[in-house]
CSV table of C-alpha atoms in Angstrom, one decimal:
chain,number,residue,atom,x,y,z
A,1,UNK,CA,-8.0,15.8,25.7
A,2,UNK,CA,-8.3,19.4,25.1
A,3,UNK,CA,-4.4,20.3,24.9
A,4,UNK,CA,-3.2,20.6,21.4
A,5,UNK,CA,0.5,18.9,22.8
A,6,UNK,CA,-0.9,16.3,24.4
A,7,UNK,CA,-3.1,15.6,21.5
A,8,UNK,CA,-0.3,15.7,19.2
A,9,UNK,CA,1.8,13.6,21.1
A,10,UNK,CA,-1.2,11.1,21.5
A,11,UNK,CA,-1.1,11.1,17.4
A,12,UNK,CA,2.3,10.6,17.0
A,13,UNK,CA,2.7,7.5,19.6
A,14,UNK,CA,-0.3,6.1,17.9
A,15,UNK,CA,1.6,6.2,14.6
A,16,UNK,CA,4.6,5.0,15.9
A,17,UNK,CA,2.7,2.2,17.4
A,18,UNK,CA,0.3,1.0,14.1
A,19,UNK,CA,2.0,3.3,11.0
A,20,UNK,CA,-1.4,5.0,10.5
A,21,UNK,CA,-4.5,6.4,12.4
A,22,UNK,CA,-8.1,7.6,11.7
A,23,UNK,CA,-9.3,10.6,11.9
A,24,UNK,CA,-12.9,9.6,13.3
A,25,UNK,CA,-11.4,6.6,16.2
A,26,UNK,CA,-9.3,9.5,17.2
A,27,UNK,CA,-11.9,12.1,17.6
A,28,UNK,CA,-13.6,9.4,19.9
A,29,UNK,CA,-9.7,8.3,21.8
A,30,UNK,CA,-9.5,12.1,21.9
A,31,UNK,CA,-13.1,13.3,22.9
A,32,UNK,CA,-12.9,16.0,20.4
A,33,UNK,CA,-14.3,16.8,17.0
A,34,UNK,CA,-13.0,15.3,13.9
A,35,UNK,CA,-12.5,18.7,12.6
A,36,UNK,CA,-10.1,19.7,15.7
A,37,UNK,CA,-8.3,15.9,14.5
A,38,UNK,CA,-7.8,17.2,10.9
A,39,UNK,CA,-6.5,20.1,12.3
A,40,UNK,CA,-4.2,19.2,14.4
A,41,UNK,CA,-3.3,16.4,11.2
A,42,UNK,CA,-2.2,19.2,9.2
A,43,UNK,CA,-0.3,21.2,11.8
A,44,UNK,CA,1.2,17.2,12.0
A,45,UNK,CA,2.0,17.5,8.7
A,46,UNK,CA,3.7,20.8,8.1
A,47,UNK,CA,5.9,19.8,10.8
A,48,UNK,CA,6.6,17.3,8.6
A,49,UNK,CA,5.9,14.9,10.6
A,50,UNK,CA,3.3,12.8,9.2
A,51,UNK,CA,1.4,11.9,5.9
A,52,UNK,CA,-2.3,13.2,5.5
A,53,UNK,CA,-4.9,10.7,3.6
A,54,UNK,CA,-8.4,10.9,3.5
A,55,UNK,CA,-9.5,10.7,6.4
A,56,UNK,CA,-6.8,9.1,8.0
A,57,UNK,CA,-2.9,9.9,8.4
A,58,UNK,CA,0.6,7.9,7.5
A,59,UNK,CA,3.6,7.4,9.6
A,60,UNK,CA,6.2,9.4,7.1
A,61,UNK,CA,8.8,6.7,7.8
A,62,UNK,CA,6.9,4.4,6.1
A,63,UNK,CA,6.5,6.0,3.6
A,64,UNK,CA,9.8,7.7,2.3
A,65,UNK,CA,12.3,5.2,4.7
A,66,UNK,CA,12.0,2.7,2.5
A,67,UNK,CA,14.5,2.6,-0.3
A,68,UNK,CA,13.5,2.2,-4.1
A,69,UNK,CA,12.3,-0.7,-6.0
A,70,UNK,CA,14.8,-0.6,-8.5
A,71,UNK,CA,17.6,-0.4,-5.7
A,72,UNK,CA,15.6,-3.4,-4.0
A,73,UNK,CA,15.2,-5.3,-6.9
A,74,UNK,CA,18.6,-6.2,-7.2
A,75,UNK,CA,19.0,-7.8,-3.5
A,76,UNK,CA,18.5,-11.8,-2.9
A,77,UNK,CA,17.0,-11.8,-6.5
A,78,UNK,CA,17.8,-15.9,-6.4
A,79,UNK,CA,15.5,-16.3,-3.8
A,80,UNK,CA,13.2,-13.4,-4.8
A,81,UNK,CA,12.7,-16.4,-8.6
A,82,UNK,CA,13.1,-19.0,-6.8
A,83,UNK,CA,9.7,-18.1,-4.3
A,84,UNK,CA,8.1,-16.5,-7.8
A,85,UNK,CA,8.5,-19.5,-9.6
A,86,UNK,CA,6.9,-21.4,-7.0
A,87,UNK,CA,3.7,-19.4,-6.7
A,88,UNK,CA,3.3,-19.4,-10.2
A,89,UNK,CA,2.7,-23.0,-9.4
A,90,UNK,CA,-0.4,-21.9,-7.0
A,91,UNK,CA,-2.4,-20.1,-11.0
A,92,UNK,CA,-5.1,-22.3,-12.2
A,93,UNK,CA,-7.7,-21.1,-14.9
A,94,UNK,CA,-9.6,-18.1,-14.1
A,95,UNK,CA,-8.1,-17.3,-10.4
A,96,UNK,CA,-8.4,-13.8,-9.8
A,97,UNK,CA,-5.4,-12.7,-7.8
A,98,UNK,CA,-4.0,-10.0,-5.8
A,99,UNK,CA,-0.2,-9.6,-5.8
A,100,UNK,CA,0.1,-6.7,-3.0
A,101,UNK,CA,3.9,-4.6,-3.6
A,102,UNK,CA,7.3,-5.9,-3.6
A,103,UNK,CA,10.8,-6.8,-5.6
A,104,UNK,CA,9.1,-10.3,-4.7
A,105,UNK,CA,5.9,-9.8,-5.9
A,106,UNK,CA,7.6,-7.9,-8.9
A,107,UNK,CA,10.0,-11.4,-9.7
A,108,UNK,CA,6.1,-12.9,-9.6
A,109,UNK,CA,4.7,-10.9,-11.9
A,110,UNK,CA,7.6,-11.7,-14.1
A,111,UNK,CA,7.5,-15.2,-13.4
A,112,UNK,CA,3.9,-15.2,-14.5
A,113,UNK,CA,3.4,-17.2,-18.3
A,114,UNK,CA,0.2,-18.7,-18.7
A,115,UNK,CA,-1.7,-19.3,-21.2
A,116,UNK,CA,-4.8,-19.3,-18.8
A,117,UNK,CA,-7.2,-16.7,-18.5
A,118,UNK,CA,-6.1,-14.6,-15.5
A,119,UNK,CA,-7.6,-11.6,-13.7
A,120,UNK,CA,-4.9,-9.5,-11.2
A,121,UNK,CA,-5.6,-6.8,-8.5
A,122,UNK,CA,-2.6,-4.8,-7.9
A,123,UNK,CA,-1.5,-1.8,-6.6
A,124,UNK,CA,2.2,-1.9,-8.3
A,125,UNK,CA,2.7,-0.4,-10.9
A,126,UNK,CA,5.6,-2.2,-11.8
A,127,UNK,CA,3.3,-5.4,-11.9
A,128,UNK,CA,0.1,-3.7,-14.1
A,129,UNK,CA,3.1,-2.3,-16.5
A,130,UNK,CA,4.8,-6.7,-16.7
A,131,UNK,CA,2.0,-7.9,-17.1
A,132,UNK,CA,-0.2,-5.5,-19.7
A,133,UNK,CA,1.8,-7.5,-22.0
A,134,UNK,CA,-0.4,-11.0,-21.8
A,135,UNK,CA,-3.4,-10.6,-23.6
A,136,UNK,CA,-5.4,-13.4,-21.1
A,137,UNK,CA,-4.9,-11.4,-18.1
A,138,UNK,CA,-7.0,-8.8,-16.9
A,139,UNK,CA,-5.2,-6.4,-14.9
A,140,UNK,CA,-7.4,-4.4,-12.6
A,141,UNK,CA,-4.9,-1.2,-11.4
A,142,UNK,CA,-5.9,0.1,-8.4
A,143,UNK,CA,-5.9,4.4,-7.7
A,144,UNK,CA,-4.3,6.2,-5.3
A,145,UNK,CA,-1.3,8.2,-4.2
A,146,UNK,CA,1.8,6.8,-6.0
A,147,UNK,CA,4.5,5.7,-3.5
A,148,UNK,CA,6.8,6.8,-5.4
A,149,UNK,CA,10.0,4.5,-3.9
A,150,UNK,CA,7.8,1.0,-4.4
A,151,UNK,CA,6.3,2.6,-7.5
A,152,UNK,CA,2.5,1.6,-6.2
A,153,UNK,CA,-0.5,3.5,-5.2
A,154,UNK,CA,-1.6,4.2,-1.5
A,155,UNK,CA,-4.4,6.0,0.5
A,156,UNK,CA,-8.7,6.1,0.6
A,157,UNK,CA,-8.6,5.6,-3.3
A,158,UNK,CA,-7.1,2.4,-3.3
A,159,UNK,CA,-9.0,1.2,-0.1
A,160,UNK,CA,-12.3,1.8,-1.3
A,161,UNK,CA,-11.6,0.1,-4.8
A,162,UNK,CA,-10.1,-3.2,-2.7
A,163,UNK,CA,-13.7,-2.9,-0.6
A,164,UNK,CA,-15.3,-3.7,-3.9
A,165,UNK,CA,-13.4,-6.2,-5.3
A,166,UNK,CA,-13.2,-10.3,-4.2
A,167,UNK,CA,-10.4,-12.3,-5.1
A,168,UNK,CA,-9.5,-16.0,-4.4
A,169,UNK,CA,-6.1,-15.6,-4.4
A,170,UNK,CA,-4.0,-13.4,-2.2
A,171,UNK,CA,0.2,-12.6,-2.6
């Protein structure tokens, strides 16, 4: 697909459908070089239509449309605490768990009160900060681009680190 407008429309449709695109996959689907795709993504980013990562791009709506975590944290608090307490019952000594980002999972981190040794892998800066006061909890904080509205990291750095780790429970 040589026409730049058609490529851009295709890329934006893929973003709308999936929320992200990968340079290599777009190159194969559109039958153009990865260099061409990177140029297209750069142009679309300059128009504020997407957000580029290394080897991929994300929909801006996924990155900036959400309310800030500090606002969402105050919503449905009773339900979040109930869920968090139930999740704590699933923890066992020597667990290696992953805690994703979000207000319910932040509530879970605040409820964790174990004397047992566990390891927590997380993209959430707030989860790491909350758990860092527990001497028996080892924290692996993923790195990457800070998504300010969720105070968590995203992008290829986080993905690359996750590829080399394993856990026995995911929250």
